[in-house]
Amino acid sequence: VGDGTIDLDTDTFKVTLHTSSYTPNAATQTVYADLTNELSTANGYTAGGAALASVTWTQSTVTMKWDAADTTWAASGGSIVARYAVIRKSGTANSIVDPLVAWVLLDTTPADSTTTTGNSLNLVWNASGIFTSVQT
């Protein structure tokens, strides 16, 4: 963010789903190509993930918030089973292709999140935003 690789209010972002075999590691995973165990295209999920819609970066006095519309996948033809979601910038900046922004554990147990056919997997972002920063 600080060097212009990621612009929180104008870039395009995608979120992918990953199985329990995936282990987030900020030291070794910095771009989308570093990720493993993404769900395959099936049952309502498309490999490569879904675009975050209505992305906003706002400031109110000393609080800055990055947010987006909730992300939804409708399960059909089988269950969507995932443990992690990963947000990345979609595209290249400063010679970095698809840099990662955040990892999300879908169930704090931790356990797999299973969405059965006819239901939707909804990533409901917190009302305070995907992340919030407060200047002191």
mmCIF file of C-alpha atoms in Angstrom:
data_model
loop_
_atom_site.group_PDB
_atom_site.id
_atom_site.type_symbol
_atom_site.label_atom_id
_atom_site.label_comp_id
_atom_site.label_asym_id
_atom_site.label_seq_id
_atom_site.Cartn_x
_atom_site.Cartn_y
_atom_site.Cartn_z
ATOM 1 C CA VAL A 1 0.000 0.000 0.000
ATOM 2 C CA GLY A 2 2.764 2.404 0.948
ATOM 3 C CA ASP A 3 4.742 2.008 -2.290
ATOM 4 C CA GLY A 4 1.775 2.264 -4.667
ATOM 5 C CA THR A 5 1.599 -1.442 -5.536
ATOM 6 C CA ILE A 6 -1.918 -1.540 -4.104
ATOM 7 C CA ASP A 7 -4.384 1.354 -4.381
ATOM 8 C CA LEU A 8 -7.274 0.574 -2.053
ATOM 9 C CA ASP A 9 -9.821 2.854 -3.710
ATOM 10 C CA THR A 10 -9.189 2.319 -7.424
ATOM 11 C CA ASP A 11 -7.719 -1.178 -7.924
ATOM 12 C CA THR A 12 -9.719 -4.295 -8.752
ATOM 13 C CA PHE A 13 -9.683 -6.987 -6.072
ATOM 14 C CA LYS A 14 -10.643 -10.667 -6.115
ATOM 15 C CA VAL A 15 -11.363 -13.142 -3.348
ATOM 16 C CA THR A 16 -10.597 -16.861 -3.678
ATOM 17 C CA LEU A 17 -11.600 -19.859 -1.576
ATOM 18 C CA HIS A 18 -9.147 -22.493 -0.325
ATOM 19 C CA THR A 19 -9.375 -25.894 1.339
ATOM 20 C CA SER A 20 -8.155 -26.924 4.783
ATOM 21 C CA SER A 21 -4.956 -28.189 3.105
ATOM 22 C CA TYR A 22 -3.940 -24.567 2.529
ATOM 23 C CA THR A 23 -1.870 -22.846 5.228
ATOM 24 C CA PRO A 24 -1.523 -19.048 5.079
ATOM 25 C CA ASN A 25 2.083 -17.866 5.397
ATOM 26 C CA ALA A 26 2.858 -14.149 5.057
ATOM 27 C CA ALA A 27 6.596 -14.858 4.857
ATOM 28 C CA THR A 28 6.362 -17.072 1.753
ATOM 29 C CA GLN A 29 3.052 -16.091 0.128
ATOM 30 C CA THR A 30 2.985 -12.592 -1.278
ATOM 31 C CA VAL A 31 1.238 -13.066 -4.645
ATOM 32 C CA TYR A 32 -1.640 -15.150 -6.016
ATOM 33 C CA ALA A 33 0.775 -17.572 -7.738
ATOM 34 C CA ASP A 34 2.138 -18.539 -4.286
ATOM 35 C CA LEU A 35 -1.243 -19.838 -3.101
ATOM 36 C CA THR A 36 -2.158 -23.523 -2.978
ATOM 37 C CA ASN A 37 -5.291 -25.619 -2.654
ATOM 38 C CA GLU A 38 -7.756 -23.185 -4.204
ATOM 39 C CA LEU A 39 -11.142 -24.754 -4.916
ATOM 40 C CA SER A 40 -11.599 -25.982 -8.478
ATOM 41 C CA THR A 41 -14.309 -24.649 -10.735
ATOM 42 C CA ALA A 42 -17.345 -26.625 -9.568
ATOM 43 C CA ASN A 43 -20.564 -26.418 -7.567
ATOM 44 C CA GLY A 44 -21.003 -22.657 -8.016
ATOM 45 C CA TYR A 45 -17.384 -21.628 -7.464
ATOM 46 C CA THR A 46 -15.105 -20.472 -10.286
ATOM 47 C CA ALA A 47 -11.344 -20.889 -9.894
ATOM 48 C CA GLY A 48 -9.656 -17.509 -9.770
ATOM 49 C CA GLY A 49 -12.293 -16.204 -7.406
ATOM 50 C CA ALA A 50 -14.924 -13.501 -7.461
ATOM 51 C CA ALA A 51 -14.368 -9.778 -7.882
ATOM 52 C CA LEU A 52 -14.984 -7.617 -4.836
ATOM 53 C CA ALA A 53 -17.785 -5.218 -5.725
ATOM 54 C CA SER A 54 -18.323 -1.654 -4.539
ATOM 55 C CA VAL A 55 -14.855 -1.307 -3.014
ATOM 56 C CA THR A 56 -14.422 1.833 -0.906
ATOM 57 C CA TRP A 57 -11.587 3.473 1.003
ATOM 58 C CA THR A 58 -12.932 6.192 3.264
ATOM 59 C CA GLN A 59 -11.673 8.447 6.025
ATOM 60 C CA SER A 60 -13.760 9.931 8.807
ATOM 61 C CA THR A 61 -11.681 12.151 11.085
ATOM 62 C CA VAL A 62 -8.949 9.726 12.294
ATOM 63 C CA THR A 63 -10.560 6.444 11.158
ATOM 64 C CA MET A 64 -9.851 4.939 7.739
ATOM 65 C CA LYS A 65 -11.939 2.043 6.441
ATOM 66 C CA TRP A 66 -11.539 -0.341 3.492
ATOM 67 C CA ASP A 67 -14.774 -2.103 2.601
ATOM 68 C CA ALA A 68 -16.668 -3.846 -0.187
ATOM 69 C CA ALA A 69 -20.058 -5.358 -0.850
ATOM 70 C CA ASP A 70 -20.555 -8.822 0.624
ATOM 71 C CA THR A 71 -19.371 -11.652 -1.651
ATOM 72 C CA THR A 72 -21.681 -14.583 -2.448
ATOM 73 C CA TRP A 73 -21.360 -17.962 -4.160
ATOM 74 C CA ALA A 74 -24.534 -20.014 -4.781
ATOM 75 C CA ALA A 75 -23.864 -23.727 -4.328
ATOM 76 C CA SER A 76 -25.314 -25.874 -7.103
ATOM 77 C CA GLY A 77 -24.623 -29.443 -8.159
ATOM 78 C CA GLY A 78 -22.750 -30.133 -4.919
ATOM 79 C CA SER A 79 -21.371 -28.459 -1.830
ATOM 80 C CA ILE A 80 -18.833 -25.658 -1.642
ATOM 81 C CA VAL A 81 -16.359 -26.628 1.085
ATOM 82 C CA ALA A 82 -13.681 -24.133 2.101
ATOM 83 C CA ARG A 83 -11.674 -23.085 5.133
ATOM 84 C CA TYR A 84 -9.970 -19.886 3.945
ATOM 85 C CA ALA A 85 -10.667 -16.891 1.729
ATOM 86 C CA VAL A 86 -7.818 -14.814 0.305
ATOM 87 C CA ILE A 87 -8.122 -11.280 -1.070
ATOM 88 C CA ARG A 88 -5.714 -10.068 -3.735
ATOM 89 C CA LYS A 89 -5.253 -7.133 -6.037
ATOM 90 C CA SER A 90 -6.060 -8.266 -9.567
ATOM 91 C CA GLY A 91 -3.357 -7.042 -11.904
ATOM 92 C CA THR A 92 0.227 -5.837 -11.933
ATOM 93 C CA ALA A 93 1.874 -2.836 -10.309
ATOM 94 C CA ASN A 94 5.547 -2.183 -9.633
ATOM 95 C CA SER A 95 6.267 -5.482 -11.459
ATOM 96 C CA ILE A 96 4.274 -7.404 -8.831
ATOM 97 C CA VAL A 97 1.525 -9.611 -10.297
ATOM 98 C CA ASP A 98 -1.624 -10.146 -8.196
ATOM 99 C CA PRO A 99 -0.255 -9.151 -4.745
ATOM 100 C CA LEU A 100 -2.084 -10.543 -1.716
ATOM 101 C CA VAL A 101 -3.990 -8.220 0.603
ATOM 102 C CA ALA A 102 -5.598 -10.399 3.300
ATOM 103 C CA TRP A 103 -6.340 -13.916 4.496
ATOM 104 C CA VAL A 104 -9.655 -14.839 6.136
ATOM 105 C CA LEU A 105 -10.322 -17.932 8.287
ATOM 106 C CA LEU A 106 -13.970 -18.788 7.547
ATOM 107 C CA ASP A 107 -14.652 -20.611 10.833
ATOM 108 C CA THR A 108 -12.819 -19.836 14.071
ATOM 109 C CA THR A 109 -12.950 -23.439 15.342
ATOM 110 C CA PRO A 110 -11.154 -23.803 12.796
ATOM 111 C CA ALA A 111 -13.346 -26.055 10.722
ATOM 112 C CA ASP A 112 -14.427 -26.273 7.105
ATOM 113 C CA SER A 113 -17.318 -24.102 6.020
ATOM 114 C CA THR A 114 -19.695 -26.286 4.018
ATOM 115 C CA THR A 115 -22.429 -24.754 1.880
ATOM 116 C CA THR A 116 -24.818 -27.329 0.436
ATOM 117 C CA THR A 117 -26.633 -27.228 -2.901
ATOM 118 C CA GLY A 118 -29.415 -24.658 -2.952
ATOM 119 C CA ASN A 119 -27.729 -22.454 -0.334
ATOM 120 C CA SER A 120 -25.252 -19.594 -0.610
ATOM 121 C CA LEU A 121 -21.834 -19.077 0.881
ATOM 122 C CA ASN A 122 -21.847 -15.423 1.915
ATOM 123 C CA LEU A 123 -18.751 -13.533 2.974
ATOM 124 C CA VAL A 124 -20.406 -10.811 5.025
ATOM 125 C CA TRP A 125 -17.788 -8.176 5.647
ATOM 126 C CA ASN A 126 -17.866 -6.529 9.065
ATOM 127 C CA ALA A 127 -19.841 -3.282 9.332
ATOM 128 C CA SER A 128 -16.526 -1.640 10.331
ATOM 129 C CA GLY A 129 -15.052 -2.757 6.987
ATOM 130 C CA ILE A 130 -12.752 -5.492 5.785
ATOM 131 C CA PHE A 131 -10.152 -3.592 7.762
ATOM 132 C CA THR A 132 -10.060 -0.340 9.673
ATOM 133 C CA SER A 133 -7.133 1.838 10.704
ATOM 134 C CA VAL A 134 -7.231 4.507 13.367
ATOM 135 C CA GLN A 135 -4.639 7.284 13.466
ATOM 136 C CA THR A 136 -3.533 8.281 16.922
#
